[in-house]
């Protein structure tokens, strides 16, 4: 499978599903945009109910973050339930827990019904604190978990060789192989007659007399009754741009010297940002997967440094043999810590739906979001509709965070335009490196590939005109404002942009 970064993830070693070719352009009941876990969960459920559907995927199945995840399956979320209770109340937090349990049951049902061999395993979860401050925070999290109905206990041992002063254990977690699961969903959907159009960027959707006109980047127009945005972040300039912030997280997979060290559980420390641990099976061997180093997209001078720091942390805990994979990927935090799932806000009709803002819990929320969007199409209602409503007004504390995130965006509009680095000598660019340069009075983004060939782009993001930044580890141009990403040659990697960067023609 392909992915939206140059570093290969362990999940890409799965053959892309062989699907029947999509039929000619025809009116369908539902167009699902995006073939990650959200889109394919929705598509399968709709097809099971007999709806005519097309999934439109800009690239290939699993190209987005589902191909770059760590695939922990959680009821205990990255956002602590202390925060969720504070922002959404006890009943809100209990509803969130119930929804995570429902998502896990959907994954299990799909896996069993369609016999998807995806290395699914139920397991325990552990969190551990290494100093007094972390201990206090973790003790509060434990109280919150118990309050909402997640049994947990203090432990003397944890399945990571770290020295800790306080640890907790809880049940009901799991892990799986995300692209094997995705391929299974795609095959099941396809065998029921569902169509998938890969290489199709949806650029614009317009409603007229209860019909949606869906225009693609190739200027083809399809029609449908409903459109579901399963694009991780909805495309285009829209309200959600102000409610989501893009983040990058880093993962390494290591061969360990002592098999006894593999954690048969999901484990998290309490550092800021925290590290996450799991075991992954690959071929006939087990490997350690560790992730962390999260930061706001394009807010880091040197992304490669994150891999070095992650490696140093892993080496401080484990006797390692060999690193077999490292990659990074992008997720979107919502302003009040819960995803947005439901009808597209601000539209007069109820024909466009979205699911986004999962933070680091998109296996769960993507599954839930796909299923909820399908329910809304099929029945006009769904469980958990209110708590995840995209039209909800966030609590005050969330509004404060929202202003901070968007102040940050405003800063990027202004600062990057006025204080760009000026470098005259193109020769300063090494092979494999990208940089924004002022050259002959023009601002250009330059990338020199391994053969020495130069690619020049206009670094103004095609989404909201922020200035993109070079990501030196995934080799992409990343937008610090809303997370649109582009390949070295300017072609589109991920939304919310729906167009490639403009390119400069270089005179030779
Ligand atoms: C490093 C990392 C680790 C993570 N670990 C975990 C974890 O352990 N557990 C967990 O639950 N979650 C985790 N997450 C989050 C989770 O992986 C994501 O939330 C989830 O994969 C998102 O799935 P999705 O289907 O919504 O989006 P994606 O998988 O990104 O799929 C969206 C698809 O839409 C397509 N698309 C976008 N725009 C258009 C358009 N205009 N037209 C057509 N197609 C379009 C894209 O090409 C893409 O293929 C992690 C995230 C990161 C970054």
PDB file of C-alpha atoms in Angstrom, residues 208-444:
ATOM      1  CA  UNK A 208     -29.460  21.914  -6.074  1.00  0.00           C
ATOM      2  CA  UNK A 209     -33.031  20.656  -5.725  1.00  0.00           C
ATOM      3  CA  UNK A 210     -32.020  17.919  -3.281  1.00  0.00           C
ATOM      4  CA  UNK A 211     -29.270  16.584  -5.544  1.00  0.00           C
ATOM      5  CA  UNK A 212     -25.569  16.937  -4.724  1.00  0.00           C
ATOM      6  CA  UNK A 213     -23.210  17.723  -7.604  1.00  0.00           C
ATOM      7  CA  UNK A 214     -19.737  16.436  -6.784  1.00  0.00           C
ATOM      8  CA  UNK A 215     -16.963  17.911  -8.912  1.00  0.00           C
ATOM      9  CA  UNK A 216     -13.604  16.207  -9.054  1.00  0.00           C
ATOM     10  CA  UNK A 217     -10.169  17.652  -9.846  1.00  0.00           C
ATOM     11  CA  UNK A 218     -10.525  16.127 -13.352  1.00  0.00           C
ATOM     12  CA  UNK A 219     -13.608  18.322 -13.876  1.00  0.00           C
ATOM     13  CA  UNK A 220     -15.948  15.344 -13.861  1.00  0.00           C
ATOM     14  CA  UNK A 221     -19.264  15.879 -12.072  1.00  0.00           C
ATOM     15  CA  UNK A 222     -20.974  13.024 -10.245  1.00  0.00           C
ATOM     16  CA  UNK A 223     -24.346  13.208  -8.536  1.00  0.00           C
ATOM     17  CA  UNK A 224     -25.629  11.705  -5.306  1.00  0.00           C
ATOM     18  CA  UNK A 225     -28.228  12.112  -2.574  1.00  0.00           C
ATOM     19  CA  UNK A 226     -25.635  12.288   0.224  1.00  0.00           C
ATOM     20  CA  UNK A 227     -21.926  13.040   0.562  1.00  0.00           C
ATOM     21  CA  UNK A 228     -19.918  11.830   3.559  1.00  0.00           C
ATOM     22  CA  UNK A 229     -16.571  13.544   4.210  1.00  0.00           C
ATOM     23  CA  UNK A 230     -14.310  10.808   5.573  1.00  0.00           C
ATOM     24  CA  UNK A 231     -11.240  12.834   4.662  1.00  0.00           C
ATOM     25  CA  UNK A 232      -9.729  13.097   8.159  1.00  0.00           C
ATOM     26  CA  UNK A 233     -10.076  16.875   7.867  1.00  0.00           C
ATOM     27  CA  UNK A 234     -12.871  18.194   5.656  1.00  0.00           C
ATOM     28  CA  UNK A 235     -11.707  19.711   2.353  1.00  0.00           C
ATOM     29  CA  UNK A 236     -11.805  23.397   1.488  1.00  0.00           C
ATOM     30  CA  UNK A 237     -12.221  26.580   3.466  1.00  0.00           C
ATOM     31  CA  UNK A 238     -14.882  25.910   6.059  1.00  0.00           C
ATOM     32  CA  UNK A 239     -15.834  26.327   9.693  1.00  0.00           C
ATOM     33  CA  UNK A 240     -13.936  23.227  10.794  1.00  0.00           C
ATOM     34  CA  UNK A 241     -10.654  24.975   9.883  1.00  0.00           C
ATOM     35  CA  UNK A 242     -11.164  27.028  13.041  1.00  0.00           C
ATOM     36  CA  UNK A 243     -11.981  24.033  15.213  1.00  0.00           C
ATOM     37  CA  UNK A 244      -9.150  21.673  14.312  1.00  0.00           C
ATOM     38  CA  UNK A 245      -5.391  21.838  14.733  1.00  0.00           C
ATOM     39  CA  UNK A 246      -2.987  19.500  12.859  1.00  0.00           C
ATOM     40  CA  UNK A 247      -0.325  17.579  14.815  1.00  0.00           C
ATOM     41  CA  UNK A 248       2.530  15.262  13.795  1.00  0.00           C
ATOM     42  CA  UNK A 249       3.512  12.149  15.752  1.00  0.00           C
ATOM     43  CA  UNK A 250       6.567   9.877  15.312  1.00  0.00           C
ATOM     44  CA  UNK A 251       6.862   6.088  15.465  1.00  0.00           C
ATOM     45  CA  UNK A 252       9.725   3.590  15.474  1.00  0.00           C
ATOM     46  CA  UNK A 253       9.601  -0.211  15.325  1.00  0.00           C
ATOM     47  CA  UNK A 254      12.489  -2.150  16.877  1.00  0.00           C
ATOM     48  CA  UNK A 255      13.751  -5.689  17.099  1.00  0.00           C
ATOM     49  CA  UNK A 256      14.460  -6.439  20.761  1.00  0.00           C
ATOM     50  CA  UNK A 257      17.237  -8.586  22.154  1.00  0.00           C
ATOM     51  CA  UNK A 258      15.095 -10.158  24.898  1.00  0.00           C
ATOM     52  CA  UNK A 259      11.693 -11.495  23.790  1.00  0.00           C
ATOM     53  CA  UNK A 260      10.518 -11.182  27.404  1.00  0.00           C
ATOM     54  CA  UNK A 261      10.565  -7.396  27.012  1.00  0.00           C
ATOM     55  CA  UNK A 262       7.645  -7.282  24.534  1.00  0.00           C
ATOM     56  CA  UNK A 263       4.629  -5.653  26.200  1.00  0.00           C
ATOM     57  CA  UNK A 264       1.487  -7.774  25.871  1.00  0.00           C
ATOM     58  CA  UNK A 265      -0.475  -4.591  26.552  1.00  0.00           C
ATOM     59  CA  UNK A 266      -0.838  -0.966  25.521  1.00  0.00           C
ATOM     60  CA  UNK A 267       1.382   1.207  27.697  1.00  0.00           C
ATOM     61  CA  UNK A 268       1.635   4.979  28.110  1.00  0.00           C
ATOM     62  CA  UNK A 269       3.940   7.185  30.131  1.00  0.00           C
ATOM     63  CA  UNK A 270       2.871  10.576  31.476  1.00  0.00           C
ATOM     64  CA  UNK A 271       5.550  12.727  29.838  1.00  0.00           C
ATOM     65  CA  UNK A 272       4.590  15.786  27.826  1.00  0.00           C
ATOM     66  CA  UNK A 273       4.262  14.777  25.015  1.00  0.00           C
ATOM     67  CA  UNK A 274       3.714  11.185  26.126  1.00  0.00           C
ATOM     68  CA  UNK A 275       5.153   7.984  24.647  1.00  0.00           C
ATOM     69  CA  UNK A 276       3.006   5.036  23.585  1.00  0.00           C
ATOM     70  CA  UNK A 277       4.127   1.393  23.449  1.00  0.00           C
ATOM     71  CA  UNK A 278       2.743  -1.798  21.894  1.00  0.00           C
ATOM     72  CA  UNK A 279       3.947  -5.019  20.314  1.00  0.00           C
ATOM     73  CA  UNK A 280       3.418  -5.610  16.615  1.00  0.00           C
ATOM     74  CA  UNK A 281       3.578  -8.918  14.757  1.00  0.00           C
ATOM     75  CA  UNK A 282       5.266  -8.833  11.377  1.00  0.00           C
ATOM     76  CA  UNK A 283       6.007 -11.975   9.384  1.00  0.00           C
ATOM     77  CA  UNK A 284       6.564 -14.602  12.041  1.00  0.00           C
ATOM     78  CA  UNK A 285       8.276 -12.234  14.493  1.00  0.00           C
ATOM     79  CA  UNK A 286       7.286  -9.707  17.126  1.00  0.00           C
ATOM     80  CA  UNK A 287       8.614  -6.163  17.287  1.00  0.00           C
ATOM     81  CA  UNK A 288       8.335  -3.247  19.697  1.00  0.00           C
ATOM     82  CA  UNK A 289       6.464  -0.185  18.440  1.00  0.00           C
ATOM     83  CA  UNK A 290       7.003   3.088  20.307  1.00  0.00           C
ATOM     84  CA  UNK A 291       5.610   6.475  19.377  1.00  0.00           C
ATOM     85  CA  UNK A 292       5.582  10.039  20.636  1.00  0.00           C
ATOM     86  CA  UNK A 293       7.333  13.408  20.114  1.00  0.00           C
ATOM     87  CA  UNK A 294       4.020  14.955  19.018  1.00  0.00           C
ATOM     88  CA  UNK A 295       4.051  18.606  17.975  1.00  0.00           C
ATOM     89  CA  UNK A 296       1.932  20.980  15.934  1.00  0.00           C
ATOM     90  CA  UNK A 297       2.471  20.405  12.236  1.00  0.00           C
ATOM     91  CA  UNK A 298       5.297  22.487  10.749  1.00  0.00           C
ATOM     92  CA  UNK A 299       6.104  23.986  14.134  1.00  0.00           C
ATOM     93  CA  UNK A 300       9.414  22.187  14.437  1.00  0.00           C
ATOM     94  CA  UNK A 301      12.672  23.301  12.813  1.00  0.00           C
ATOM     95  CA  UNK A 302      14.075  19.853  12.303  1.00  0.00           C
ATOM     96  CA  UNK A 303      11.658  16.910  12.184  1.00  0.00           C
ATOM     97  CA  UNK A 304      14.533  14.417  11.962  1.00  0.00           C
ATOM     98  CA  UNK A 305      15.534  15.388  15.496  1.00  0.00           C
ATOM     99  CA  UNK A 306      12.302  13.847  16.759  1.00  0.00           C
ATOM    100  CA  UNK A 307      13.388  10.438  15.507  1.00  0.00           C
ATOM    101  CA  UNK A 308      16.767  10.863  17.213  1.00  0.00           C
ATOM    102  CA  UNK A 309      15.081  11.783  20.500  1.00  0.00           C
ATOM    103  CA  UNK A 310      12.591   8.930  20.215  1.00  0.00           C
ATOM    104  CA  UNK A 311      15.422   6.486  19.548  1.00  0.00           C
ATOM    105  CA  UNK A 312      17.381   7.800  22.551  1.00  0.00           C
ATOM    106  CA  UNK A 313      14.331   7.286  24.750  1.00  0.00           C
ATOM    107  CA  UNK A 314      13.791   3.734  23.504  1.00  0.00           C
ATOM    108  CA  UNK A 315      17.478   2.913  23.996  1.00  0.00           C
ATOM    109  CA  UNK A 316      17.306   4.266  27.549  1.00  0.00           C
ATOM    110  CA  UNK A 317      14.682   1.603  28.322  1.00  0.00           C
ATOM    111  CA  UNK A 318      15.444  -1.387  26.095  1.00  0.00           C
ATOM    112  CA  UNK A 319      18.326  -3.446  24.800  1.00  0.00           C
ATOM    113  CA  UNK A 320      17.573  -3.148  21.125  1.00  0.00           C
ATOM    114  CA  UNK A 321      18.883  -5.007  18.137  1.00  0.00           C
ATOM    115  CA  UNK A 322      17.786  -3.238  15.020  1.00  0.00           C
ATOM    116  CA  UNK A 323      15.358  -0.516  14.027  1.00  0.00           C
ATOM    117  CA  UNK A 324      13.206  -1.889  11.236  1.00  0.00           C
ATOM    118  CA  UNK A 325      10.795   1.004  10.568  1.00  0.00           C
ATOM    119  CA  UNK A 326      10.364   4.655  11.424  1.00  0.00           C
ATOM    120  CA  UNK A 327       7.742   7.024  10.134  1.00  0.00           C
ATOM    121  CA  UNK A 328       5.629   9.975  11.175  1.00  0.00           C
ATOM    122  CA  UNK A 329       2.083  10.936  10.397  1.00  0.00           C
ATOM    123  CA  UNK A 330      -0.517  13.619  11.016  1.00  0.00           C
ATOM    124  CA  UNK A 331      -3.680  13.805  13.120  1.00  0.00           C
ATOM    125  CA  UNK A 332      -6.150  16.564  14.011  1.00  0.00           C
ATOM    126  CA  UNK A 333      -7.042  17.745  17.500  1.00  0.00           C
ATOM    127  CA  UNK A 334     -10.459  19.236  18.022  1.00  0.00           C
ATOM    128  CA  UNK A 335     -10.791  22.291  20.199  1.00  0.00           C
ATOM    129  CA  UNK A 336     -12.857  20.645  22.914  1.00  0.00           C
ATOM    130  CA  UNK A 337     -11.125  17.243  22.812  1.00  0.00           C
ATOM    131  CA  UNK A 338     -14.007  15.334  21.211  1.00  0.00           C
ATOM    132  CA  UNK A 339     -14.520  14.576  17.520  1.00  0.00           C
ATOM    133  CA  UNK A 340     -17.093  16.219  15.291  1.00  0.00           C
ATOM    134  CA  UNK A 341     -19.434  13.649  13.749  1.00  0.00           C
ATOM    135  CA  UNK A 342     -22.722  14.434  12.036  1.00  0.00           C
ATOM    136  CA  UNK A 343     -24.370  16.864   9.676  1.00  0.00           C
ATOM    137  CA  UNK A 344     -22.101  19.448   8.087  1.00  0.00           C
ATOM    138  CA  UNK A 345     -22.727  22.661  10.064  1.00  0.00           C
ATOM    139  CA  UNK A 346     -24.046  25.751   8.356  1.00  0.00           C
ATOM    140  CA  UNK A 347     -25.745  23.972   5.424  1.00  0.00           C
ATOM    141  CA  UNK A 348     -29.453  24.384   4.773  1.00  0.00           C
ATOM    142  CA  UNK A 349     -29.838  20.692   3.921  1.00  0.00           C
ATOM    143  CA  UNK A 350     -28.896  17.492   5.766  1.00  0.00           C
ATOM    144  CA  UNK A 351     -27.208  15.804   2.831  1.00  0.00           C
ATOM    145  CA  UNK A 352     -23.531  16.430   3.643  1.00  0.00           C
ATOM    146  CA  UNK A 353     -21.996  14.786   6.694  1.00  0.00           C
ATOM    147  CA  UNK A 354     -18.552  14.811   8.221  1.00  0.00           C
ATOM    148  CA  UNK A 355     -16.468  12.996  10.790  1.00  0.00           C
ATOM    149  CA  UNK A 356     -13.219  14.526  11.996  1.00  0.00           C
ATOM    150  CA  UNK A 357     -11.107  15.693  14.958  1.00  0.00           C
ATOM    151  CA  UNK A 358     -10.147  12.303  16.390  1.00  0.00           C
ATOM    152  CA  UNK A 359      -6.816  13.275  17.977  1.00  0.00           C
ATOM    153  CA  UNK A 360      -4.806  10.088  18.462  1.00  0.00           C
ATOM    154  CA  UNK A 361      -7.867   7.852  18.741  1.00  0.00           C
ATOM    155  CA  UNK A 362      -9.033   7.546  15.153  1.00  0.00           C
ATOM    156  CA  UNK A 363      -9.255   3.755  15.086  1.00  0.00           C
ATOM    157  CA  UNK A 364     -12.075   4.151  17.571  1.00  0.00           C
ATOM    158  CA  UNK A 365     -13.536   7.457  16.466  1.00  0.00           C
ATOM    159  CA  UNK A 366     -13.086   6.688  12.753  1.00  0.00           C
ATOM    160  CA  UNK A 367     -15.028   3.464  13.243  1.00  0.00           C
ATOM    161  CA  UNK A 368     -17.639   5.266  15.310  1.00  0.00           C
ATOM    162  CA  UNK A 369     -17.813   8.204  12.891  1.00  0.00           C
ATOM    163  CA  UNK A 370     -18.206   5.949   9.855  1.00  0.00           C
ATOM    164  CA  UNK A 371     -20.966   4.016  11.569  1.00  0.00           C
ATOM    165  CA  UNK A 372     -22.744   7.132  12.877  1.00  0.00           C
ATOM    166  CA  UNK A 373     -22.691   8.857   9.479  1.00  0.00           C
ATOM    167  CA  UNK A 374     -24.154   5.696   7.918  1.00  0.00           C
ATOM    168  CA  UNK A 375     -26.899   5.650  10.585  1.00  0.00           C
ATOM    169  CA  UNK A 376     -27.758   9.280   9.863  1.00  0.00           C
ATOM    170  CA  UNK A 377     -28.120   8.501   6.154  1.00  0.00           C
ATOM    171  CA  UNK A 378     -30.149   5.350   6.823  1.00  0.00           C
ATOM    172  CA  UNK A 379     -32.339   6.445   9.745  1.00  0.00           C
ATOM    173  CA  UNK A 380     -31.899  10.211  10.154  1.00  0.00           C
ATOM    174  CA  UNK A 381     -30.628   9.633  13.690  1.00  0.00           C
ATOM    175  CA  UNK A 382     -27.886   7.822  15.561  1.00  0.00           C
ATOM    176  CA  UNK A 383     -26.598   7.142  19.045  1.00  0.00           C
ATOM    177  CA  UNK A 384     -24.266   9.813  20.498  1.00  0.00           C
ATOM    178  CA  UNK A 385     -25.549  12.363  17.982  1.00  0.00           C
ATOM    179  CA  UNK A 386     -25.597  15.271  20.421  1.00  0.00           C
ATOM    180  CA  UNK A 387     -22.257  14.819  22.138  1.00  0.00           C
ATOM    181  CA  UNK A 388     -20.379  14.658  18.821  1.00  0.00           C
ATOM    182  CA  UNK A 389     -22.532  17.146  16.906  1.00  0.00           C
ATOM    183  CA  UNK A 390     -20.381  19.352  14.607  1.00  0.00           C
ATOM    184  CA  UNK A 391     -22.787  22.199  15.405  1.00  0.00           C
ATOM    185  CA  UNK A 392     -22.203  22.047  19.134  1.00  0.00           C
ATOM    186  CA  UNK A 393     -21.040  25.192  20.844  1.00  0.00           C
ATOM    187  CA  UNK A 394     -17.906  24.343  22.799  1.00  0.00           C
ATOM    188  CA  UNK A 395     -17.429  25.131  26.458  1.00  0.00           C
ATOM    189  CA  UNK A 396     -15.672  28.400  27.333  1.00  0.00           C
ATOM    190  CA  UNK A 397     -12.302  26.818  28.039  1.00  0.00           C
ATOM    191  CA  UNK A 398     -12.374  25.295  24.569  1.00  0.00           C
ATOM    192  CA  UNK A 399     -13.137  28.679  23.046  1.00  0.00           C
ATOM    193  CA  UNK A 400     -10.057  30.064  24.774  1.00  0.00           C
ATOM    194  CA  UNK A 401      -7.904  27.286  23.266  1.00  0.00           C
ATOM    195  CA  UNK A 402      -9.533  27.931  19.913  1.00  0.00           C
ATOM    196  CA  UNK A 403      -8.453  31.535  20.008  1.00  0.00           C
ATOM    197  CA  UNK A 404      -4.900  30.504  20.859  1.00  0.00           C
ATOM    198  CA  UNK A 405      -4.781  28.001  17.973  1.00  0.00           C
ATOM    199  CA  UNK A 406      -6.121  30.555  15.527  1.00  0.00           C
ATOM    200  CA  UNK A 407      -3.913  33.337  16.815  1.00  0.00           C
ATOM    201  CA  UNK A 408      -1.153  30.916  15.889  1.00  0.00           C
ATOM    202  CA  UNK A 409      -2.604  30.639  12.391  1.00  0.00           C
ATOM    203  CA  UNK A 410      -2.780  34.423  12.051  1.00  0.00           C
ATOM    204  CA  UNK A 411       0.874  34.618  13.072  1.00  0.00           C
ATOM    205  CA  UNK A 412       1.785  32.313  10.223  1.00  0.00           C
ATOM    206  CA  UNK A 413      -0.057  34.432   7.687  1.00  0.00           C
ATOM    207  CA  UNK A 414       1.950  37.490   8.657  1.00  0.00           C
ATOM    208  CA  UNK A 415       5.306  36.340   9.980  1.00  0.00           C
ATOM    209  CA  UNK A 416       6.202  33.895   7.206  1.00  0.00           C
ATOM    210  CA  UNK A 417       5.443  36.469   4.570  1.00  0.00           C
ATOM    211  CA  UNK A 418       7.659  39.140   6.052  1.00  0.00           C
ATOM    212  CA  UNK A 419      10.633  37.302   7.485  1.00  0.00           C
ATOM    213  CA  UNK A 420      11.430  34.516   5.059  1.00  0.00           C
ATOM    214  CA  UNK A 421      14.990  33.349   4.980  1.00  0.00           C
ATOM    215  CA  UNK A 422      16.972  34.872   2.126  1.00  0.00           C
ATOM    216  CA  UNK A 423      19.466  32.563   0.536  1.00  0.00           C
ATOM    217  CA  UNK A 424      20.984  33.433  -2.831  1.00  0.00           C
ATOM    218  CA  UNK A 425      23.115  30.451  -3.524  1.00  0.00           C
ATOM    219  CA  UNK A 426      21.105  27.486  -4.785  1.00  0.00           C
ATOM    220  CA  UNK A 427      24.257  25.469  -4.317  1.00  0.00           C
ATOM    221  CA  UNK A 428      23.613  25.576  -0.555  1.00  0.00           C
ATOM    222  CA  UNK A 429      20.862  23.033  -1.003  1.00  0.00           C
ATOM    223  CA  UNK A 430      22.058  19.455  -0.510  1.00  0.00           C
ATOM    224  CA  UNK A 431      20.511  16.462  -2.224  1.00  0.00           C
ATOM    225  CA  UNK A 432      17.318  15.296  -0.519  1.00  0.00           C
ATOM    226  CA  UNK A 433      16.847  18.744   1.072  1.00  0.00           C
ATOM    227  CA  UNK A 434      14.107  21.317   0.616  1.00  0.00           C
ATOM    228  CA  UNK A 435      14.090  24.999   1.522  1.00  0.00           C
ATOM    229  CA  UNK A 436      12.216  28.217   0.937  1.00  0.00           C
ATOM    230  CA  UNK A 437      14.445  30.678  -0.891  1.00  0.00           C
ATOM    231  CA  UNK A 438      14.323  34.203  -2.176  1.00  0.00           C
ATOM    232  CA  UNK A 439      15.702  33.873  -5.641  1.00  0.00           C
ATOM    233  CA  UNK A 440      15.764  36.662  -8.239  1.00  0.00           C
ATOM    234  CA  UNK A 441      13.086  38.488  -6.301  1.00  0.00           C
ATOM    235  CA  UNK A 442      10.759  35.502  -6.258  1.00  0.00           C
ATOM    236  CA  UNK A 443       9.923  33.340  -3.281  1.00  0.00           C
ATOM    237  CA  UNK A 444      10.328  29.709  -4.198  1.00  0.00           C
TER     238      UNK A 444
END
